[in-house]
Coordinates of C-alpha atoms in Angstrom, one line a residue:
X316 CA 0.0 0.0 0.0
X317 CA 1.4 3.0 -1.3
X318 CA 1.9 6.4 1.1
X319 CA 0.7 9.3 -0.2
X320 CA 1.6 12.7 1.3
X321 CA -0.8 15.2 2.5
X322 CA -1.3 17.7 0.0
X323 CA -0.2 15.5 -2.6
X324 CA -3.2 15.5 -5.7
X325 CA -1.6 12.8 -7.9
X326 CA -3.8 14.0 -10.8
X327 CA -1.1 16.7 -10.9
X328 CA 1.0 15.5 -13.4
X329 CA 3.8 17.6 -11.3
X330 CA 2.6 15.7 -8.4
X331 CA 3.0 12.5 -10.5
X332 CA 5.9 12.9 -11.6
X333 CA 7.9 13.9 -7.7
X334 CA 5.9 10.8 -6.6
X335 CA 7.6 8.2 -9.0
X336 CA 11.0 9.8 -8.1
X337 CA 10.6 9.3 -5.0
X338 CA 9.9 5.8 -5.5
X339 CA 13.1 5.3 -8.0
X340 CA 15.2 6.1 -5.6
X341 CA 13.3 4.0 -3.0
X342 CA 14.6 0.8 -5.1
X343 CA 18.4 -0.7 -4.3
X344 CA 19.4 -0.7 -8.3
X345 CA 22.2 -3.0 -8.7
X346 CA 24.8 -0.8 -10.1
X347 CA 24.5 1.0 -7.3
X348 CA 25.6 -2.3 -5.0
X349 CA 27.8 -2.6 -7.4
X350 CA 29.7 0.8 -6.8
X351 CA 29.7 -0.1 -3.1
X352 CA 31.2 -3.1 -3.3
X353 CA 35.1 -2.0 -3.7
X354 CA 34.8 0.5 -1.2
X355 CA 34.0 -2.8 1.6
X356 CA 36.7 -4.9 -0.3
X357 CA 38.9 -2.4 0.5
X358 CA 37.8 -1.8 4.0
X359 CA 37.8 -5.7 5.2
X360 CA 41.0 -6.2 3.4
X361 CA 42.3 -3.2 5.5
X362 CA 40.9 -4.6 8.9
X363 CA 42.8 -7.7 7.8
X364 CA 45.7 -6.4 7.0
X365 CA 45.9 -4.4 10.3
X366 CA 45.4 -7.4 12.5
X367 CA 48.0 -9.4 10.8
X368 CA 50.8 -6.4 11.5
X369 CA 49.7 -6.5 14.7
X370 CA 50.4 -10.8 15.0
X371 CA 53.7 -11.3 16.4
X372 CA 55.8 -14.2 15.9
X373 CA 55.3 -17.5 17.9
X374 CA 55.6 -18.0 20.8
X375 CA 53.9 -14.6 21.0
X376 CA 51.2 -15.4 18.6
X377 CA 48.3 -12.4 18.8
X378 CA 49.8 -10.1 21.7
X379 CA 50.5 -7.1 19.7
X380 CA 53.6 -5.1 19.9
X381 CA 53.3 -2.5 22.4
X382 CA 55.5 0.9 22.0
X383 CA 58.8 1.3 23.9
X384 CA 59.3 3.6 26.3
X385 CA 61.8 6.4 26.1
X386 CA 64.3 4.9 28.8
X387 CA 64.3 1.7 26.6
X388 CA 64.6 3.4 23.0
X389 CA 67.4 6.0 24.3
X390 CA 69.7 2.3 24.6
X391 CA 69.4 1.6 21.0
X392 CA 72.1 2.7 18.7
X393 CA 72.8 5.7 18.1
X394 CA 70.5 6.9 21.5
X395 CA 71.6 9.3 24.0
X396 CA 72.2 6.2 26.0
X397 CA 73.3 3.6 23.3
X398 CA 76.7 3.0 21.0
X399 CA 78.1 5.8 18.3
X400 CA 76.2 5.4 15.2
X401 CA 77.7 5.1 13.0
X402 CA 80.3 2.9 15.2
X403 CA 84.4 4.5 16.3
X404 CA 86.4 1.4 14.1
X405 CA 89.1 1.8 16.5
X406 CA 91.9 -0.6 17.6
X407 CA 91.5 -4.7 16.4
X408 CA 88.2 -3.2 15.0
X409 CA 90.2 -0.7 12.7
X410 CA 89.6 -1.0 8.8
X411 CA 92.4 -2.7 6.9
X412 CA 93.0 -4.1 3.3
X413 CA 94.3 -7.4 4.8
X414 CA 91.7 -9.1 3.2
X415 CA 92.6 -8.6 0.2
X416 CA 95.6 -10.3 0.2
X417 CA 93.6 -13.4 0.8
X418 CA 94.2 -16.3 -1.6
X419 CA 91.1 -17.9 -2.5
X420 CA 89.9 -21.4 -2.1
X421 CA 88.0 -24.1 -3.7
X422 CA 85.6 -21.1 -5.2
X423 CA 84.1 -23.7 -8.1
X424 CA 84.1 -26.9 -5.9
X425 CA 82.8 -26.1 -2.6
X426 CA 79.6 -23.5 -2.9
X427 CA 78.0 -22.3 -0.1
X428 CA 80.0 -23.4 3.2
X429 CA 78.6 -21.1 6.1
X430 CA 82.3 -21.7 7.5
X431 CA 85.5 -23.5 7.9
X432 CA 86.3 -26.5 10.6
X433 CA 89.8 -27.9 11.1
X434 CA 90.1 -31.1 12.0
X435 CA 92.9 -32.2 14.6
X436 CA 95.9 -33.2 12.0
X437 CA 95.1 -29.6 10.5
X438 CA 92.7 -30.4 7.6
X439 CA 89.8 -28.2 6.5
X440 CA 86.8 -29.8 6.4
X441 CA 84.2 -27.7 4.8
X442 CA 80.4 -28.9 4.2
X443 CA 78.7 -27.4 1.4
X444 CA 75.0 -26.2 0.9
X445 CA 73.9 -29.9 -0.3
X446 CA 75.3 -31.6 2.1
X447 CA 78.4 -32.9 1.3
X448 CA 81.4 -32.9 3.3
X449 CA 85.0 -32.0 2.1
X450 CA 87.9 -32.5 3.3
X451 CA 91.2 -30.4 2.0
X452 CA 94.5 -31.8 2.9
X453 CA 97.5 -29.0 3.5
X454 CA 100.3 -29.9 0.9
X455 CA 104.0 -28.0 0.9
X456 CA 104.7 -26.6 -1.5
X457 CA 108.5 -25.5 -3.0
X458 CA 109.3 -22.0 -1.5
X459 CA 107.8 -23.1 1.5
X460 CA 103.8 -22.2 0.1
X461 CA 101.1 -23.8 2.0
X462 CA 98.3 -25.2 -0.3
X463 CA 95.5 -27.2 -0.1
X464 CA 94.2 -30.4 -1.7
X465 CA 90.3 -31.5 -1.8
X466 CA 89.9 -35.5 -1.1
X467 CA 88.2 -37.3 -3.3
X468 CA 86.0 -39.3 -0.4
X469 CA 83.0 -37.0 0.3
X470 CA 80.7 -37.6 3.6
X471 CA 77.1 -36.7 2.8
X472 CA 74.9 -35.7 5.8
X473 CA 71.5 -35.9 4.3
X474 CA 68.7 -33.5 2.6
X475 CA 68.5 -29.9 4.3
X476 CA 70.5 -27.2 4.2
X477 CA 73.2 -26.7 6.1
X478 CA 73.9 -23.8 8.8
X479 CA 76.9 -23.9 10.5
X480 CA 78.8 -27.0 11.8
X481 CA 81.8 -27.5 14.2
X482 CA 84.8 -30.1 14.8
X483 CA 85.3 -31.5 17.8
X484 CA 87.8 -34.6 17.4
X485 CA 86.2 -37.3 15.4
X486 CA 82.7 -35.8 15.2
X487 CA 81.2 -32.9 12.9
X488 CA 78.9 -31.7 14.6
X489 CA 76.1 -30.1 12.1
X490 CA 73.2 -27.6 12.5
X491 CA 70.7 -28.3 9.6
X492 CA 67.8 -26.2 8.4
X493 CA 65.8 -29.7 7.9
X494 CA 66.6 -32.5 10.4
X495 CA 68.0 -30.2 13.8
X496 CA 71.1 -30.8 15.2
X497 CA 73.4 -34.4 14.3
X498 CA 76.9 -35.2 13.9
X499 CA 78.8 -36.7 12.1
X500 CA 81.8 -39.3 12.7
X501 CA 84.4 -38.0 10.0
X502 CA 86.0 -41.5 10.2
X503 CA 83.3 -43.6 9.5
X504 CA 80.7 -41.3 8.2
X505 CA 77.6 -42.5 10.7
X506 CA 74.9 -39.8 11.6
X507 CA 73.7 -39.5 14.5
X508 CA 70.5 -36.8 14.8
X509 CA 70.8 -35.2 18.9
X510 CA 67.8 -32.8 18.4
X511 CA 65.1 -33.4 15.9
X512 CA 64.0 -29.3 14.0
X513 CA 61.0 -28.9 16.1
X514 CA 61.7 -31.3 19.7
X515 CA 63.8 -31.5 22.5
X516 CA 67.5 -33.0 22.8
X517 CA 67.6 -36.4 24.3
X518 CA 67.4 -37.2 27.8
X519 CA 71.2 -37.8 29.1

């Protein structure tokens, strides 16, 4: 049942004409949903954008970061209360060009070692971003040159990439992206995993 206003004489084709106006713009067209619907995209992609900034890493999961106070952020570098930015290289920490002199190693065989062990008679062990381990033997040279040369029998720890590793007699001891902490026996090349990626190391 239609409304009519008082005063309204809908003979009046003026009348008649304000009346179905009023009624077009009574009706949701769709264009007009239409035109409204990027402006909520944008808005709920917003809201979810702005809770995920506010997620933290585990194990903090969805307390949000909280602002530091001003005795905490005067300790950070270059603070009232916090090291020289940029730092005083003085002393051991004093910039050289020894580097440079530096001869380089194994540059097209080895790719990737995060560092360099030495094993007790004084070889280099280095273990690659596959996996493999190589060992370099020190040869003398005439003149009285130290060099190195790579063995041909290659340990392989497994899938996973590497991290950083350390000797400690016999044993390699390997941190790996994949499988956690092992080590390996550079004599007979078992593995021996101490701390799966995601558990705890095993009870003494």
């Amino acid at each position: 049942q239609q409304r009519i206003a008082p005063g309204f004489d809908l003979t009046s084709r003026r009348h008649r004409r304000l009346h179905e106006q009023s009624r077009h713009h009574r009706r949701l067209h769709p264009w007009a949903l239409m035109r409204t619907l990027p402006a909520l995209t944008i808005a709920l992609l917003a809201a979810f954008v702005h809770r995920c900034c506010l997620r933290m890493a585990d194990p903090f999961g969805d307390v949000a970061g909280l602002p530091i106070d001003e005795a905490r952020a005067a300790l950070f570098t270059g603070g009232p209360n916090g090291s020289a930015f940029p730092a005083a290289l003085v002393g051991v920490f004093e910039s050289n060009r020894r580097l440079r002199g530096a001869t380089l190693l194994f540059t097209e065989e080895v790719v990737g070692s995060e560092c360099v062990g030495v094993a007790p008679n004084g070889d280099l062990l280095m273990l690659d971003r596959n996996g493999f381990v190589f060992r370099a033997t020190p040869q003398q040279r005439k003149g009285g040159a130290l060099a190195y040369e790579l063995s041909k029998e290659r340990h392989y720890v497994g899938p996973g990439r590497p991290l950083g590793f350390h000797v400690a007699g016999e044993w390699l001891y390997v941190c790996c992206s994949l499988k956690g902490l092992l080590r390996l026996h550079l004599g007979s090349g078992a593995i021996e995993l101490l701390s799966g990626a995601t558990g705890s190391p095993p009870s003494p």
